[in-house]
Amino acid sequence: MMGRLQGKVAIVTGGGGGIGSAVARRMVSEGAKVAIADVFLDAAKAAAEPLGVSALAVQFDALDPTAVEAMVETTVSHFGRLDILHNNAAMTDPSKHPLDTDAVTIPIEIWDEIIDINLRGYLLGCKYAIPHMVKGGGGSIINTASNSGTAGDLARIAYGASKGAIITMTKYIATQHGKQNIRCNSVAPGVVLTEALDKTVPGLKDIIKRHILTPEFGTPDDIAALVAFLASDESRYITGENISISGGGLIHQPHYADLMDFMAKALA
Ligand SMILES: NC(=O)c1ccc[n+]([C@@H]2O[C@H](COP(=O)([O-])OP(=O)(O)OC[C@H]3O[C@@H](n4cnc5c(N)ncnc54)[C@H](O)[C@@H]3O)[C@@H](O)[C@H]2O)c1
C-alpha cells in the first residue's frame, strides 16, 4: 500500500514509544510527513532519525495546553499543513502505574494526572489540530484507547476510565466535525507485545494468552497497520467507531479459556 498517505502531514503523540514509533514508521513508508511528538525529546529523536527529512521530533507535554498548541503550530509551520492526528501518548511511568489501583486506595493526584495526560491531552490535541485540518479541507483523527476502556479489571481504574472516556469523546468529535470532512475513530489495543510486556511478572503473559483467540500476541506493527488504514482515504466512510485490535480478547464467552482446558483434558 505504498503511497496511500502521499502528500499528507501527520502528528503522532507519544511517538517516541513502542506503538507511536511503529505508527510513524508505517506512515512515512506510505508517503506521509510525520511530527513525532513526545515528552522525552531523546525518544522522539531516536524514532525520527531513521526516517530522515520525512520526520520531525518535537518535545511537548500533554499536560500543558500551551505546549500542545506550540507542538501543533511547530508541525504546521515545518510541513505546511495538517491532515492526520494520532493521539497516542499516555501516562506510562512505571513508578506511578502501581498506584493506579481501585476507587478506595488510589491517591487522588494519580487519578488526576492519568485523566489529564490520557484524556485531556487528547482533547487538547484535537482542539488545536482541528482548525488546521478544516483549513486544509479535512482530516483524520485516530485516538489510541484500550480494551481496558470497555471492561472492568482488578487494577488501573483511572487508566480504564480515561480510555473509556476517549472512546466516547471520539464519537463526539466525529459527530461535531463530520460535515467539515473530519473523521475521528479510536483503536483499542488489547495486550501488545512490547518490551514492557516481555519484562513483566513471569507467568502474566501466559494468563493473558489463554484468553486471546489468535496463536500469538499482536505487535506495535499490527496497531500501526490499523492506524494507517484509518488515517488514509480508504477508510473515508468509517467515523466515530472504536475498533478493538486484540486477537478477539473481548469477543468470546467468559468461560472460553476454562472450556478449552476442560476439552483438552476430556480428549486426553
Ligand atoms: N502496549 C500495550 O499493550 C497497550 C495496550 C492498550 C493500549 N495501549 C495504549 O497505546 C498507547 C501507546 O502505548 P505504548 O505501549 O506504545 O507505551 P509507551 O510507553 O512505549 O509509549 C507512550 C509514550 O507516551 C509518552 N508520554 C507519556 N507522558 C507524556 C506526556 N505527558 N506528554 C507527551 N508524551 C507523553 C511517553 O514518553 C512514551 O513515549 C497508549 O495510549 C497506551 O495506553 C497500549
Tab-separated table of C-alpha atoms and ligand atoms in Angstrom:
chain	number	residue	atom	x	y	z
A	1	MET	CA	0.000	0.000	0.000
A	2	MET	CA	2.817	2.419	-0.773
A	3	GLY	CA	1.718	5.991	-1.293
A	4	ARG	CA	-1.655	5.770	0.447
A	5	LEU	CA	-0.662	8.764	2.633
A	6	GLN	CA	1.281	10.640	-0.058
A	7	GLY	CA	1.150	14.408	0.462
A	8	LYS	CA	-0.367	14.114	3.944
A	9	VAL	CA	1.089	15.525	7.147
A	10	ALA	CA	0.590	13.721	10.454
A	11	ILE	CA	1.270	14.208	14.157
A	12	VAL	CA	1.874	11.110	16.293
A	13	THR	CA	1.860	11.875	20.028
A	14	GLY	CA	3.779	9.502	22.262
A	15	GLY	CA	5.724	8.958	19.048
A	16	GLY	CA	8.867	8.035	20.949
A	17	GLY	CA	7.157	4.959	22.426
A	18	GLY	CA	6.575	1.418	21.181
A	19	ILE	CA	3.285	1.876	19.321
A	20	GLY	CA	3.816	5.528	18.339
A	21	SER	CA	7.211	4.899	16.743
A	22	ALA	CA	5.781	1.950	14.749
A	23	VAL	CA	2.922	4.182	13.536
A	24	ALA	CA	5.354	6.923	12.500
A	25	ARG	CA	7.468	4.415	10.535
A	26	ARG	CA	4.419	2.984	8.820
A	27	MET	CA	3.010	6.414	7.921
A	28	VAL	CA	6.309	7.543	6.423
A	29	SER	CA	6.546	4.280	4.452
A	30	GLU	CA	3.152	5.155	2.958
A	31	GLY	CA	4.272	8.645	1.938
A	32	ALA	CA	3.360	10.898	4.895
A	33	LYS	CA	5.452	13.510	6.630
A	34	VAL	CA	5.248	12.937	10.395
A	35	ALA	CA	5.862	15.003	13.522
A	36	ILE	CA	6.927	12.615	16.261
A	37	ALA	CA	5.834	14.361	19.458
A	38	ASP	CA	6.800	13.141	22.913
A	39	VAL	CA	7.558	14.420	26.395
A	40	PHE	CA	11.005	12.827	26.009
A	41	LEU	CA	12.844	14.585	23.181
A	42	ASP	CA	15.558	11.902	23.056
A	43	ALA	CA	12.963	9.188	22.408
A	44	ALA	CA	11.290	11.318	19.727
A	45	LYS	CA	14.668	11.965	18.082
A	46	ALA	CA	15.579	8.277	18.140
A	47	ALA	CA	12.297	7.452	16.366
A	48	ALA	CA	12.644	10.333	13.872
A	49	GLU	CA	16.291	9.960	12.933
A	50	PRO	CA	15.996	6.820	10.733
A	51	LEU	CA	13.102	8.460	8.839
A	52	GLY	CA	15.219	11.385	7.580
A	53	VAL	CA	13.519	14.551	6.351
A	54	SER	CA	10.081	12.916	6.441
A	55	ALA	CA	10.036	13.068	10.252
A	56	LEU	CA	10.391	15.851	12.788
A	57	ALA	CA	10.994	15.266	16.504
A	58	VAL	CA	9.012	17.666	18.707
A	59	GLN	CA	9.073	17.883	22.508
A	60	PHE	CA	5.785	18.639	24.269
A	61	ASP	CA	3.978	17.779	27.495
A	62	ALA	CA	0.375	16.621	27.040
A	63	LEU	CA	-0.423	18.127	30.464
A	64	ASP	CA	0.288	21.658	29.260
A	65	PRO	CA	-2.212	23.309	26.862
A	66	THR	CA	0.344	25.892	25.702
A	67	ALA	CA	2.825	23.133	24.887
A	68	VAL	CA	0.217	21.144	22.925
A	69	GLU	CA	-0.684	24.247	20.909
A	70	ALA	CA	3.004	25.014	20.264
A	71	MET	CA	3.605	21.410	19.123
A	72	VAL	CA	0.766	21.655	16.581
A	73	GLU	CA	1.977	25.072	15.350
A	74	THR	CA	5.578	23.811	15.008
A	75	THR	CA	4.328	20.903	12.874
A	76	VAL	CA	2.234	23.110	10.612
A	77	SER	CA	4.971	25.685	10.145
A	78	HIS	CA	7.535	22.953	9.370
A	79	PHE	CA	5.451	20.784	6.996
A	80	GLY	CA	2.925	23.381	5.763
A	81	ARG	CA	-0.376	21.663	6.634
A	82	LEU	CA	-2.009	19.070	8.891
A	83	ASP	CA	-4.152	16.112	7.794
A	84	ILE	CA	-3.750	13.417	10.459
A	85	LEU	CA	-3.581	13.431	14.261
A	86	HIS	CA	-2.774	10.228	16.077
A	87	ASN	CA	-3.432	10.942	19.758
A	88	ASN	CA	-1.464	8.150	21.409
A	89	ALA	CA	0.551	9.493	24.381
A	90	ALA	CA	-0.419	8.035	27.742
A	91	MET	CA	0.895	8.096	31.273
A	92	THR	CA	3.110	5.016	31.236
A	93	ASP	CA	5.516	5.981	34.042
A	94	PRO	CA	6.384	2.629	35.704
A	95	SER	CA	6.887	4.319	39.086
A	96	LYS	CA	3.268	5.565	39.082
A	97	HIS	CA	1.461	2.648	37.440
A	98	PRO	CA	1.259	0.540	40.596
A	99	LEU	CA	-0.523	3.456	42.326
A	100	ASP	CA	-3.443	3.266	39.863
A	101	THR	CA	-5.466	0.793	41.885
A	102	ASP	CA	-9.143	0.966	42.890
A	103	ALA	CA	-11.625	3.636	43.982
A	104	VAL	CA	-10.745	3.327	47.676
A	105	THR	CA	-6.951	3.271	47.574
A	106	ILE	CA	-5.936	5.326	44.521
A	107	PRO	CA	-4.200	8.600	45.505
A	108	ILE	CA	-6.403	11.311	44.014
A	109	GLU	CA	-3.434	13.116	42.456
A	110	ILE	CA	-2.632	9.929	40.497
A	111	TRP	CA	-6.228	9.822	39.221
A	112	ASP	CA	-5.946	13.482	38.158
A	113	GLU	CA	-2.615	13.035	36.403
A	114	ILE	CA	-3.751	9.976	34.438
A	115	ILE	CA	-7.033	11.568	33.369
A	116	ASP	CA	-5.222	14.791	32.456
A	117	ILE	CA	-2.494	13.184	30.323
A	118	ASN	CA	-4.630	10.495	28.700
A	119	LEU	CA	-7.999	12.199	28.187
A	120	ARG	CA	-7.473	15.958	28.481
A	121	GLY	CA	-4.266	15.592	26.453
A	122	TYR	CA	-6.226	14.044	23.547
A	123	LEU	CA	-8.881	16.798	23.781
A	124	LEU	CA	-6.125	19.423	23.615
A	125	GLY	CA	-4.594	17.758	20.549
A	126	CYS	CA	-7.992	17.924	18.817
A	127	LYS	CA	-8.622	21.492	19.992
A	128	TYR	CA	-5.506	22.816	18.271
A	129	ALA	CA	-5.330	20.413	15.300
A	130	ILE	CA	-8.923	20.604	14.007
A	131	PRO	CA	-8.793	24.268	12.851
A	132	HIS	CA	-5.750	23.447	10.671
A	133	MET	CA	-7.491	20.366	9.267
A	134	VAL	CA	-10.567	22.444	8.427
A	135	LYS	CA	-8.326	24.955	6.626
A	136	GLY	CA	-6.818	22.108	4.582
A	137	GLY	CA	-10.204	20.633	3.605
A	138	GLY	CA	-10.494	17.854	6.213
A	139	GLY	CA	-8.584	15.291	8.208
A	140	SER	CA	-8.498	12.072	10.162
A	141	ILE	CA	-8.019	11.747	13.924
A	142	ILE	CA	-7.156	8.399	15.450
A	143	ASN	CA	-7.217	8.104	19.239
A	144	THR	CA	-5.466	5.201	20.945
A	145	ALA	CA	-7.900	3.866	23.518
A	146	SER	CA	-7.573	0.376	25.029
A	147	ASN	CA	-9.674	-2.687	25.730
A	148	SER	CA	-9.272	-1.504	29.341
A	149	GLY	CA	-11.773	1.217	28.388
A	150	THR	CA	-14.556	-1.251	27.652
A	151	ALA	CA	-14.414	-3.775	30.522
A	152	GLY	CA	-13.530	-3.812	34.199
A	153	ASP	CA	-10.266	-5.099	35.641
A	154	LEU	CA	-8.715	-5.769	39.047
A	155	ALA	CA	-6.479	-2.675	38.927
A	156	ARG	CA	-5.932	0.557	36.937
A	157	ILE	CA	-9.279	2.253	37.495
A	158	ALA	CA	-8.005	5.647	36.288
A	159	TYR	CA	-6.387	4.232	33.168
A	160	GLY	CA	-9.544	2.281	32.288
A	161	ALA	CA	-11.822	5.270	32.938
A	162	SER	CA	-9.608	7.537	30.810
A	163	LYS	CA	-9.703	5.047	27.931
A	164	GLY	CA	-13.478	4.595	28.176
A	165	ALA	CA	-13.942	8.359	28.036
A	166	ILE	CA	-11.638	8.534	24.997
A	167	ILE	CA	-13.948	6.115	23.161
A	168	THR	CA	-16.935	8.392	23.896
A	169	MET	CA	-15.054	11.631	23.145
A	170	THR	CA	-14.142	10.112	19.773
A	171	LYS	CA	-17.834	9.806	18.905
A	172	TYR	CA	-18.470	13.447	19.872
A	173	ILE	CA	-15.622	14.710	17.701
A	174	ALA	CA	-16.834	12.562	14.790
A	175	THR	CA	-20.361	13.948	15.243
A	176	GLN	CA	-19.426	17.591	15.716
A	177	HIS	CA	-16.860	17.838	12.886
A	178	GLY	CA	-18.069	15.226	10.381
A	179	LYS	CA	-19.562	17.748	7.972
A	180	GLN	CA	-16.204	19.558	7.962
A	181	ASN	CA	-14.773	16.359	6.470
A	182	ILE	CA	-13.034	15.368	9.679
A	183	ARG	CA	-13.260	11.738	10.724
A	184	CYS	CA	-12.409	10.539	14.215
A	185	ASN	CA	-12.003	6.904	15.269
A	186	SER	CA	-10.412	5.111	18.178
A	187	VAL	CA	-8.342	1.955	18.205
A	188	ALA	CA	-8.430	-0.228	21.292
A	189	PRO	CA	-5.416	-2.480	21.594
A	190	GLY	CA	-5.543	-5.432	23.914
A	191	VAL	CA	-2.210	-6.666	25.117
A	192	VAL	CA	0.508	-5.780	22.629
A	193	LEU	CA	3.875	-7.497	22.579
A	194	THR	CA	6.168	-4.644	23.636
A	195	GLU	CA	9.408	-4.725	25.624
A	196	ALA	CA	7.410	-3.873	28.768
A	197	LEU	CA	5.217	-6.964	28.368
A	198	ASP	CA	8.254	-9.123	27.750
A	199	LYS	CA	9.767	-7.967	31.053
A	200	THR	CA	6.553	-8.201	33.067
A	201	VAL	CA	5.856	-10.537	36.003
A	202	PRO	CA	6.689	-14.130	34.960
A	203	GLY	CA	3.519	-16.061	34.171
A	204	LEU	CA	1.353	-12.987	33.463
A	205	LYS	CA	1.902	-13.243	29.708
A	206	ASP	CA	0.672	-16.861	29.750
A	207	ILE	CA	-2.502	-15.988	31.677
A	208	ILE	CA	-3.376	-13.296	29.149
A	209	LYS	CA	-2.513	-15.544	26.201
A	210	ARG	CA	-5.073	-18.159	27.307
A	211	HIS	CA	-7.810	-15.591	26.702
A	212	ILE	CA	-6.922	-14.391	23.209
A	213	LEU	CA	-8.095	-16.287	20.146
A	214	THR	CA	-5.025	-15.882	17.942
A	215	PRO	CA	-1.992	-18.117	18.487
A	216	GLU	CA	0.331	-15.158	19.182
A	217	PHE	CA	0.151	-11.633	20.625
A	218	GLY	CA	-0.088	-8.679	18.264
A	219	THR	CA	2.823	-6.274	17.880
A	220	PRO	CA	3.129	-2.491	17.532
A	221	ASP	CA	3.327	-3.031	13.749
A	222	ASP	CA	-0.159	-4.595	13.816
A	223	ILE	CA	-1.524	-1.489	15.538
A	224	ALA	CA	0.342	0.706	13.039
A	225	ALA	CA	-1.317	-1.081	10.096
A	226	LEU	CA	-4.784	-0.293	11.502
A	227	VAL	CA	-3.919	3.318	12.322
A	228	ALA	CA	-2.503	3.879	8.812
A	229	PHE	CA	-5.707	2.479	7.288
A	230	LEU	CA	-7.845	4.799	9.451
A	231	ALA	CA	-5.575	7.725	8.531
A	232	SER	CA	-5.949	7.019	4.808
A	233	ASP	CA	-8.830	7.837	2.470
A	234	GLU	CA	-9.503	4.091	2.143
A	235	SER	CA	-11.461	4.377	5.407
A	236	ARG	CA	-13.346	7.511	4.304
A	237	TYR	CA	-16.753	6.036	5.283
A	238	ILE	CA	-15.658	4.974	8.783
A	239	THR	CA	-16.044	7.502	11.569
A	240	GLY	CA	-16.896	7.527	15.264
A	241	GLU	CA	-16.005	3.858	15.610
A	242	ASN	CA	-13.916	2.112	18.226
A	243	ILE	CA	-12.007	-0.787	16.690
A	244	SER	CA	-10.624	-3.348	19.080
A	245	ILE	CA	-7.338	-4.887	17.977
A	246	SER	CA	-6.712	-7.594	20.469
A	247	GLY	CA	-6.824	-11.088	18.989
A	248	GLY	CA	-10.509	-11.312	19.877
A	249	GLY	CA	-9.710	-10.940	23.570
A	250	LEU	CA	-13.103	-9.436	24.407
A	251	ILE	CA	-15.404	-11.046	21.867
A	252	HIS	CA	-15.893	-14.530	23.326
A	253	GLN	CA	-17.797	-16.114	26.211
A	254	PRO	CA	-16.097	-15.571	29.601
A	255	HIS	CA	-15.631	-19.326	30.115
A	256	TYR	CA	-13.690	-19.772	26.822
A	257	ALA	CA	-10.274	-20.490	28.354
A	258	ASP	CA	-11.660	-22.837	31.012
A	259	LEU	CA	-13.634	-24.717	28.366
A	260	MET	CA	-10.504	-25.129	26.214
A	261	ASP	CA	-8.708	-26.705	29.212
A	262	PHE	CA	-11.747	-28.862	30.024
A	263	MET	CA	-11.944	-30.195	26.459
A	264	ALA	CA	-8.206	-30.828	26.279
A	265	LYS	CA	-8.463	-32.922	29.480
A	266	ALA	CA	-11.584	-34.746	28.230
A	267	LEU	CA	-9.835	-35.707	24.977
A	268	ALA	CA	-6.543	-36.694	26.631
B	1	LIG	N1	1.240	-1.686	24.904
B	1	LIG	C1	0.028	-2.154	25.144
B	1	LIG	O1	-0.152	-3.363	25.415
B	1	LIG	C2	-1.163	-1.246	25.054
B	1	LIG	C3	-2.448	-1.805	25.192
B	1	LIG	C4	-3.558	-0.976	25.092
B	1	LIG	C5	-3.384	0.380	24.874
B	1	LIG	N2	-2.133	0.915	24.767
B	1	LIG	C6	-2.025	2.359	24.526
B	1	LIG	O2	-1.156	2.581	23.423
B	1	LIG	C7	-0.559	3.886	23.541
B	1	LIG	C8	0.941	3.763	23.371
B	1	LIG	O3	1.447	2.930	24.366
B	1	LIG	P1	2.841	2.129	24.258
B	1	LIG	O4	2.571	0.735	24.613
B	1	LIG	O5	3.498	2.465	22.970
B	1	LIG	O6	3.607	2.788	25.501
B	1	LIG	P2	4.958	3.631	25.555
B	1	LIG	O7	5.225	3.923	26.987
B	1	LIG	O8	6.005	2.943	24.758
B	1	LIG	O9	4.539	4.986	24.806
B	1	LIG	C9	3.870	6.054	25.425
B	1	LIG	C10	4.595	7.333	25.058
B	1	LIG	O10	3.873	8.450	25.590
B	1	LIG	C11	4.833	9.383	26.062
B	1	LIG	N3	4.255	10.263	27.086
B	1	LIG	C12	3.966	9.932	28.378
B	1	LIG	N4	3.520	11.010	29.031
B	1	LIG	C13	3.519	12.042	28.140
B	1	LIG	C14	3.169	13.416	28.232
B	1	LIG	N5	2.758	13.967	29.389
B	1	LIG	N6	3.280	14.195	27.122
B	1	LIG	C15	3.728	13.658	25.963
B	1	LIG	N7	4.085	12.376	25.822
B	1	LIG	C16	3.981	11.567	26.892
B	1	LIG	C17	5.956	8.521	26.644
B	1	LIG	O11	7.168	9.248	26.760
B	1	LIG	C18	6.011	7.366	25.642
B	1	LIG	O12	6.964	7.607	24.604
B	1	LIG	C19	-1.004	4.425	24.911
B	1	LIG	O13	-2.100	5.286	24.716
B	1	LIG	C20	-1.421	3.167	25.671
B	1	LIG	O14	-2.361	3.441	26.654
B	1	LIG	C21	-1.023	0.126	24.849
